[in-house]
mmCIF file of C-alpha atoms in Angstrom:
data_model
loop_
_atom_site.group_PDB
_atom_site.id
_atom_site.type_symbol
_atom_site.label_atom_id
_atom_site.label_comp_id
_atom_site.label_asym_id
_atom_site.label_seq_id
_atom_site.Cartn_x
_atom_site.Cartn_y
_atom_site.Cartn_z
ATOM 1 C CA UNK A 1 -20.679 16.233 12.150
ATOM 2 C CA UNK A 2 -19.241 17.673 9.242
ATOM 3 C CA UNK A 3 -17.719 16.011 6.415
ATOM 4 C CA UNK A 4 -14.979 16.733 4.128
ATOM 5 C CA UNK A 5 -15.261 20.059 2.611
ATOM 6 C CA UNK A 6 -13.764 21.361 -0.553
ATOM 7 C CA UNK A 7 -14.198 24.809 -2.323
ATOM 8 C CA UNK A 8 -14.870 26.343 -4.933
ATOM 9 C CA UNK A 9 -17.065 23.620 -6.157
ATOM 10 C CA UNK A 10 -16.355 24.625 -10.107
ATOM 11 C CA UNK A 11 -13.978 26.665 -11.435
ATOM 12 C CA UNK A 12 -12.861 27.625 -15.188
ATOM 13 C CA UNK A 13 -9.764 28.641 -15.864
ATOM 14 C CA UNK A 14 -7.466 29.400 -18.887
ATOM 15 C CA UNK A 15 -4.156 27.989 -20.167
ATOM 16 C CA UNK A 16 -0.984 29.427 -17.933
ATOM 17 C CA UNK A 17 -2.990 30.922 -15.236
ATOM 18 C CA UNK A 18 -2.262 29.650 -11.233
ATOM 19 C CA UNK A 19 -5.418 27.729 -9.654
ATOM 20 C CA UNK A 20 -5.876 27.831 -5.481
ATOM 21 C CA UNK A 21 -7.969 24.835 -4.206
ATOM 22 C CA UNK A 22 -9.329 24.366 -0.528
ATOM 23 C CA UNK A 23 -10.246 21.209 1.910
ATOM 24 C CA UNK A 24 -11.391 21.158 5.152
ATOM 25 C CA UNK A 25 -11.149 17.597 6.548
ATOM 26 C CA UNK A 26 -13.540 15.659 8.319
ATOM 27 C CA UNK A 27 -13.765 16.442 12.223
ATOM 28 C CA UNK A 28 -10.955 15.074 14.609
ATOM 29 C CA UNK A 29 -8.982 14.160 11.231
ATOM 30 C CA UNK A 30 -5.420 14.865 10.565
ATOM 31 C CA UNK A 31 -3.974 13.606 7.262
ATOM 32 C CA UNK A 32 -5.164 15.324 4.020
ATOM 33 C CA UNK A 33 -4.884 13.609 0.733
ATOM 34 C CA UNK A 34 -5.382 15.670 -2.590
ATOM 35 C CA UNK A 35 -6.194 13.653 -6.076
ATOM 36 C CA UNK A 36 -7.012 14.075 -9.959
ATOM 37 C CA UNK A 37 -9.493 12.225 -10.990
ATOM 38 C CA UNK A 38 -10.259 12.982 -15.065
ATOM 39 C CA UNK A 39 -13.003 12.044 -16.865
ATOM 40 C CA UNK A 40 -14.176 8.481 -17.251
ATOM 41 C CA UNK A 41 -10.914 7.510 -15.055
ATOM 42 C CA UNK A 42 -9.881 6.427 -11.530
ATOM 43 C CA UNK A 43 -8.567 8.985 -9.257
ATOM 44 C CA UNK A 44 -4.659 9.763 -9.050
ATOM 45 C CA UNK A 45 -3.151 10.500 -5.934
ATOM 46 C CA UNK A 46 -1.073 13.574 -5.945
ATOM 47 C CA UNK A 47 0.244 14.223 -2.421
ATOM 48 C CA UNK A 48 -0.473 13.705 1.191
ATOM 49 C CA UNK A 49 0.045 16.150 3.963
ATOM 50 C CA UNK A 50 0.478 15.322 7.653
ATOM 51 C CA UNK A 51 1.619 17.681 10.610
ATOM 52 C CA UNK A 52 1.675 20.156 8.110
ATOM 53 C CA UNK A 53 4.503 18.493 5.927
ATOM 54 C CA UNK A 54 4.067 16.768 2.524
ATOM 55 C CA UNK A 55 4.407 13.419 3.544
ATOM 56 C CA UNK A 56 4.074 11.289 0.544
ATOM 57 C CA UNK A 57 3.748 12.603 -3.362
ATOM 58 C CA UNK A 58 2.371 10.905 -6.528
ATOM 59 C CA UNK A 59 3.928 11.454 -10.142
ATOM 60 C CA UNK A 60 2.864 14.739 -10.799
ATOM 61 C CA UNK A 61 5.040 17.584 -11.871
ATOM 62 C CA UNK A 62 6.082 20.282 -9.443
ATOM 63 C CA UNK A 63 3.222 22.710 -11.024
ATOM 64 C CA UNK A 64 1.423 21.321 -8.209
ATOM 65 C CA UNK A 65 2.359 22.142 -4.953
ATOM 66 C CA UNK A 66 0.072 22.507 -1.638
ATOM 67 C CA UNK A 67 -0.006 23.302 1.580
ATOM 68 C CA UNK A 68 -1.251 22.075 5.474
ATOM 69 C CA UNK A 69 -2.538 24.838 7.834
ATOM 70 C CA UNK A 70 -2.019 24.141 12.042
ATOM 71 C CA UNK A 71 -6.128 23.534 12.060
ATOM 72 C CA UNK A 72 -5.449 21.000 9.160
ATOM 73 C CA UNK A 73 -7.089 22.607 6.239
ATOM 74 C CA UNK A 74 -5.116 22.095 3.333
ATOM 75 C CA UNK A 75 -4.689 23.924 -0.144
ATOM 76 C CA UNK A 76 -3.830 22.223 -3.776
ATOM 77 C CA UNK A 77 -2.153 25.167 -5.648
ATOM 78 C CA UNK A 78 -1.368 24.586 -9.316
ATOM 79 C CA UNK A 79 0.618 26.884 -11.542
ATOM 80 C CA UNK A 80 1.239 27.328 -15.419
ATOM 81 C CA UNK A 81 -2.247 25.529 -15.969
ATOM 82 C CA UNK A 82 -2.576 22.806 -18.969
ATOM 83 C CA UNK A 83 -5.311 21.796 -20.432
ATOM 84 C CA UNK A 84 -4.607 18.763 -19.577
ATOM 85 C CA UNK A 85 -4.742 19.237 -16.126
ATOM 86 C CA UNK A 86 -8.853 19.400 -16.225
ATOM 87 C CA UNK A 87 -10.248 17.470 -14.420
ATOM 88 C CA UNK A 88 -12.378 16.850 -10.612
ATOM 89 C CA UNK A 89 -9.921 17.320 -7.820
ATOM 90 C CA UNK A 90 -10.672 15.424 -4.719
ATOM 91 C CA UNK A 91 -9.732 15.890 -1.066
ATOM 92 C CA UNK A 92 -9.458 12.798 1.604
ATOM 93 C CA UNK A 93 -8.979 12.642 4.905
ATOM 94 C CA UNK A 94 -8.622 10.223 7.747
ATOM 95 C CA UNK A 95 -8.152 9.594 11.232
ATOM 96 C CA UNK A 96 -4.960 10.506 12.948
ATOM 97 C CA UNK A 97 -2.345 7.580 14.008
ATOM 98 C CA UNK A 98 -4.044 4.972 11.928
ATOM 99 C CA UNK A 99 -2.310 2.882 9.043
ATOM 100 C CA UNK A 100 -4.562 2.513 5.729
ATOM 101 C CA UNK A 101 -7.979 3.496 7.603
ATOM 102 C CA UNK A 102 -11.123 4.389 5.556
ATOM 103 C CA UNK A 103 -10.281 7.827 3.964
ATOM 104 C CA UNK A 104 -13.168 9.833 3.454
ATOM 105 C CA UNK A 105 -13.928 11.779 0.691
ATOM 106 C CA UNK A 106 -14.997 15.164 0.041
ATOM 107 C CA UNK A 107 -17.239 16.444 -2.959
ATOM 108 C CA UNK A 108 -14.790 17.756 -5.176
ATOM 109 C CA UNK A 109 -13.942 20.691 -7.159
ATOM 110 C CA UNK A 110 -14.454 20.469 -11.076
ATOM 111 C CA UNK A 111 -11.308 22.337 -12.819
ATOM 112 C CA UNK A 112 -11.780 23.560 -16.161
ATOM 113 C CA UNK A 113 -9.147 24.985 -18.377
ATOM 114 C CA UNK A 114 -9.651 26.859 -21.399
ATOM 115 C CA UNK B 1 4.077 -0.720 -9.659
ATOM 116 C CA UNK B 2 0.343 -1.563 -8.542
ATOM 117 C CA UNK B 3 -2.197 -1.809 -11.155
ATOM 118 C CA UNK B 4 -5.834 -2.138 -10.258
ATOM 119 C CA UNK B 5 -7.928 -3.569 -12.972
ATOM 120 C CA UNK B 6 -12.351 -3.409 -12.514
ATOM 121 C CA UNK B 7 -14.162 -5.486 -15.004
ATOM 122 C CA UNK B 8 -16.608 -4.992 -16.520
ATOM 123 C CA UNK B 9 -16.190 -1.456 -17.218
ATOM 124 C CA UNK B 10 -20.169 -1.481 -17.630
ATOM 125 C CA UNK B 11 -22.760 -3.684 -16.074
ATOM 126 C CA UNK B 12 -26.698 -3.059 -16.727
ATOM 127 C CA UNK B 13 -29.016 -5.353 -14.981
ATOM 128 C CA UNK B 14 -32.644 -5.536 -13.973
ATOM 129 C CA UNK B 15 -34.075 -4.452 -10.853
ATOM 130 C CA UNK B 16 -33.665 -7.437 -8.086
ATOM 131 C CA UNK B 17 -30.816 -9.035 -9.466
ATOM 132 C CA UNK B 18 -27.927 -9.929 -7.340
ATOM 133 C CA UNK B 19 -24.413 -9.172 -8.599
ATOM 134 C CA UNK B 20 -20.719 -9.422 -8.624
ATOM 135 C CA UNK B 21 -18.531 -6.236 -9.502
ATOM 136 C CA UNK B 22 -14.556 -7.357 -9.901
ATOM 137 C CA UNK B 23 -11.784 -5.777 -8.864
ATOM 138 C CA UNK B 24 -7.538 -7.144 -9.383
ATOM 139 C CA UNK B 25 -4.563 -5.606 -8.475
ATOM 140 C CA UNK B 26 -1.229 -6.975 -9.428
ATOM 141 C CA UNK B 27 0.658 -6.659 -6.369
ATOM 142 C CA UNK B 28 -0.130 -8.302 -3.683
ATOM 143 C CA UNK B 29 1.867 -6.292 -1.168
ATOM 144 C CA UNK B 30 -1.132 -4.269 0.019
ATOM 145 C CA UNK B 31 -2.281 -3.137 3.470
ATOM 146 C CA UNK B 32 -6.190 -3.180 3.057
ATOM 147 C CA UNK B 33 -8.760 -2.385 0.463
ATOM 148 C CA UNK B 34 -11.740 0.074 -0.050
ATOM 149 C CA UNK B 35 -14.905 0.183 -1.954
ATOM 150 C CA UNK B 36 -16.418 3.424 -3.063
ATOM 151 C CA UNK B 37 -19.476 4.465 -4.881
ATOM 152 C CA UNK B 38 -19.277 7.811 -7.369
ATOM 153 C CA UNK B 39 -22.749 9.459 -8.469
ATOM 154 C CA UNK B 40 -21.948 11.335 -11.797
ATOM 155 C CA UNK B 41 -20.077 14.766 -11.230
ATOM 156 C CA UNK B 42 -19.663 13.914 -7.226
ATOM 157 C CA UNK B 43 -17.298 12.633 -4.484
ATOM 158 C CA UNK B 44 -16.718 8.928 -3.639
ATOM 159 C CA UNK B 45 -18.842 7.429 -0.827
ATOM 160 C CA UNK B 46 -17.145 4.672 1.094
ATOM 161 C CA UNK B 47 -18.693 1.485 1.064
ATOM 162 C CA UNK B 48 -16.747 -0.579 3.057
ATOM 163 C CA UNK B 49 -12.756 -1.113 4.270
ATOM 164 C CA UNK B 50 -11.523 -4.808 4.044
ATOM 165 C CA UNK B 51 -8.252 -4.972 6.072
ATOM 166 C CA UNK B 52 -5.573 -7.450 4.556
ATOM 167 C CA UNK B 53 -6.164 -9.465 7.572
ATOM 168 C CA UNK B 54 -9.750 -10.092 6.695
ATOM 169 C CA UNK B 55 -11.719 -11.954 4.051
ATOM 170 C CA UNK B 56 -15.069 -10.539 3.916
ATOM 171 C CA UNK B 57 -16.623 -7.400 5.223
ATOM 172 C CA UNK B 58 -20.648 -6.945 4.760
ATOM 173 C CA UNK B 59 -22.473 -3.931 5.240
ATOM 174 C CA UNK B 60 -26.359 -4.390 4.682
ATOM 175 C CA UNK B 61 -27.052 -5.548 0.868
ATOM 176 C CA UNK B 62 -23.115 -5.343 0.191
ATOM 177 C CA UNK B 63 -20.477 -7.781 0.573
ATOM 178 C CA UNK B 64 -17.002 -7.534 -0.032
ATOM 179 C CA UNK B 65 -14.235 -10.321 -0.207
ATOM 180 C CA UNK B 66 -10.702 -10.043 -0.192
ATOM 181 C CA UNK B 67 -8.127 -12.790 -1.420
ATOM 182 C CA UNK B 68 -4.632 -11.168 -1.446
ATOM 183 C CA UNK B 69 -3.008 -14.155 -2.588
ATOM 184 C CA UNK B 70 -4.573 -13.974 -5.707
ATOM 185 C CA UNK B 71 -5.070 -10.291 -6.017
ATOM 186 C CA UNK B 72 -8.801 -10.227 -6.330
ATOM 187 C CA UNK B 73 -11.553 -8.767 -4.191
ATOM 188 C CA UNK B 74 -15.187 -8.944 -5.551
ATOM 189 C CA UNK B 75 -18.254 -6.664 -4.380
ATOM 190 C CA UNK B 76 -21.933 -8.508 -4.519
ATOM 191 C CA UNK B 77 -24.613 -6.523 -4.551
ATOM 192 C CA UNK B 78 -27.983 -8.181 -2.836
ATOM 193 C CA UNK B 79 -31.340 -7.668 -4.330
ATOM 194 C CA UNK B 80 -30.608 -4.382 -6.679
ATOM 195 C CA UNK B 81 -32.385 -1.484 -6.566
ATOM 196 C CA UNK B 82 -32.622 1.408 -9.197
ATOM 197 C CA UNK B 83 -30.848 3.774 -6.328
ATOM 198 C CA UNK B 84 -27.913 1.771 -6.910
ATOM 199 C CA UNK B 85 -27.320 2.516 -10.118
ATOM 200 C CA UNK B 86 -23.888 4.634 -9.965
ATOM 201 C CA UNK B 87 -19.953 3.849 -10.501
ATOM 202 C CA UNK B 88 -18.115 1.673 -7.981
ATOM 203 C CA UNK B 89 -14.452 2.282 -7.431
ATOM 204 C CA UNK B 90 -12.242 -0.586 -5.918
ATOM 205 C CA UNK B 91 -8.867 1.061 -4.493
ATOM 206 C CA UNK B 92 -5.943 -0.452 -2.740
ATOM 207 C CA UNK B 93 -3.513 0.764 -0.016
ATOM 208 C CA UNK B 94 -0.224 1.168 -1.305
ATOM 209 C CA UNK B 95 1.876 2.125 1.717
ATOM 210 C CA UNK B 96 0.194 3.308 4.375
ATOM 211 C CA UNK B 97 -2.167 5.843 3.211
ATOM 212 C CA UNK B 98 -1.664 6.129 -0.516
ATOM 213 C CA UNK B 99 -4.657 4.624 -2.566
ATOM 214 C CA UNK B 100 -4.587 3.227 -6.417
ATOM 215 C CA UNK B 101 -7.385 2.951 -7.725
ATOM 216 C CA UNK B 102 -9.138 1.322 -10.847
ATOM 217 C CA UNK B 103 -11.170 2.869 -13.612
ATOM 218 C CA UNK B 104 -14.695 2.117 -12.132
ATOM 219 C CA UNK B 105 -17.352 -0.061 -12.999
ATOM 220 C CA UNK B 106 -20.758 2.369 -14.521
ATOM 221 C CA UNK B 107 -23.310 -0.089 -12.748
ATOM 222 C CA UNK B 108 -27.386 0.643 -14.147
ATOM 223 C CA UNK B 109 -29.880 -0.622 -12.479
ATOM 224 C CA UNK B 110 -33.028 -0.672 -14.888
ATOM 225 C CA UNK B 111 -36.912 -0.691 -13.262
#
């Protein structure tokens, strides 16, 4: 059984460009979760897509954006990159229908912005 | 708005010890609470889910306690073991799926 997937798995980048990140979420799971997670710090939850609709956002700037595909793969996009906005980006998912169940965690993708 | 405090930030103990890892969160309005592990450069690995109903979950050497009155859930860690050695990440639910987490405790296990 697979687990949650995320590509690329690095990525550099410089200041003002547009950055597309992918997730594939665990087997039989619905809900898709992207978060920032800088150095040395907690992650930061960004947004949440179910049914294919942002369901729930963070405080982060419109920059980033994403999107839910019908087989539940999700993409973070981010435009106008910062430098600031280095950092590991995270994907979660979890089991349809269920309130505040385990979310499981993919490997990440390390942004780097030059 | 939820904070989620960890202290310490960094714990180094010898092999075999048992130990405590602390986690707070201000508001005490939450759903359930999650343990992760973090290797250096990876994901996070759940540990264990404590719903708000319960007190304690265990899972082999880990046990995990949850008092929501007082904001506080603690992780202890049986009999240590250099494979161990990582960061753990205490997160709440805020809402229904939304976590907060807290800045990690960098646990090292030394032989």
């Amino acid at each position: 059984d697979a687990g949650v997937t995320q590509s690329p798995t690095h990525l550099i980048k410089t200041r003002g460009q547009q950055v597309t990140l992918r997730c594939s979420p665990k087997s039989g799971h619905d809900t898709v979760s992207w978060y920032q997670q800088a150095l040395g710090q907690g992650p930061q939850f960004i947004f949440q897509y179910y049914e294919e609709e942002e369901r729930q956002r963070g405080n982060f700037p419109d920059r980033f954006s994403g999107h839910q595909f019908p087989n539940y793969s999700s993409e973070l996009n981010v435009n106008a990159l910062l430098l600031g906005d280095s950092a590991l980006y995270l994907c979660a998912s979890s089991f349809p229908g269920r309130v505040a169940d385990t979310q499981y965690f993919g490997p990440g993708t390390r942004l780097t912005v030059l | 708005k939820q904070e989620v405090t960890q202290i310490p930030a960094a714990l180094s103990v010898p092999e075999g010890e048992n130990l405590v890892l602390n986690c707070s969160f201000t508001d005490s309005a939450i759903y359930n609470l999650q343990w992760f592990r973090q290797d250096p450069g990876k994901g996070l690995t759940s540990l264990l889910l404590i719903q708000s109903s319960q007190r304690e979950q265990t899972s082999g050497r880990l046990n995990a306690s949850l008092d929501k009155s007082s904001g506080r859930s603690t992780l202890y860690i049986a009999a240590s073991q250099p494979g161990d050695s990582a960061t753990y990440l205490c997160a709440v639910f805020q809402g229904a799926q939304k976590l907060v987490f807290g800045q990690g405790t960098r646990l090292t296990i030394n032989p």
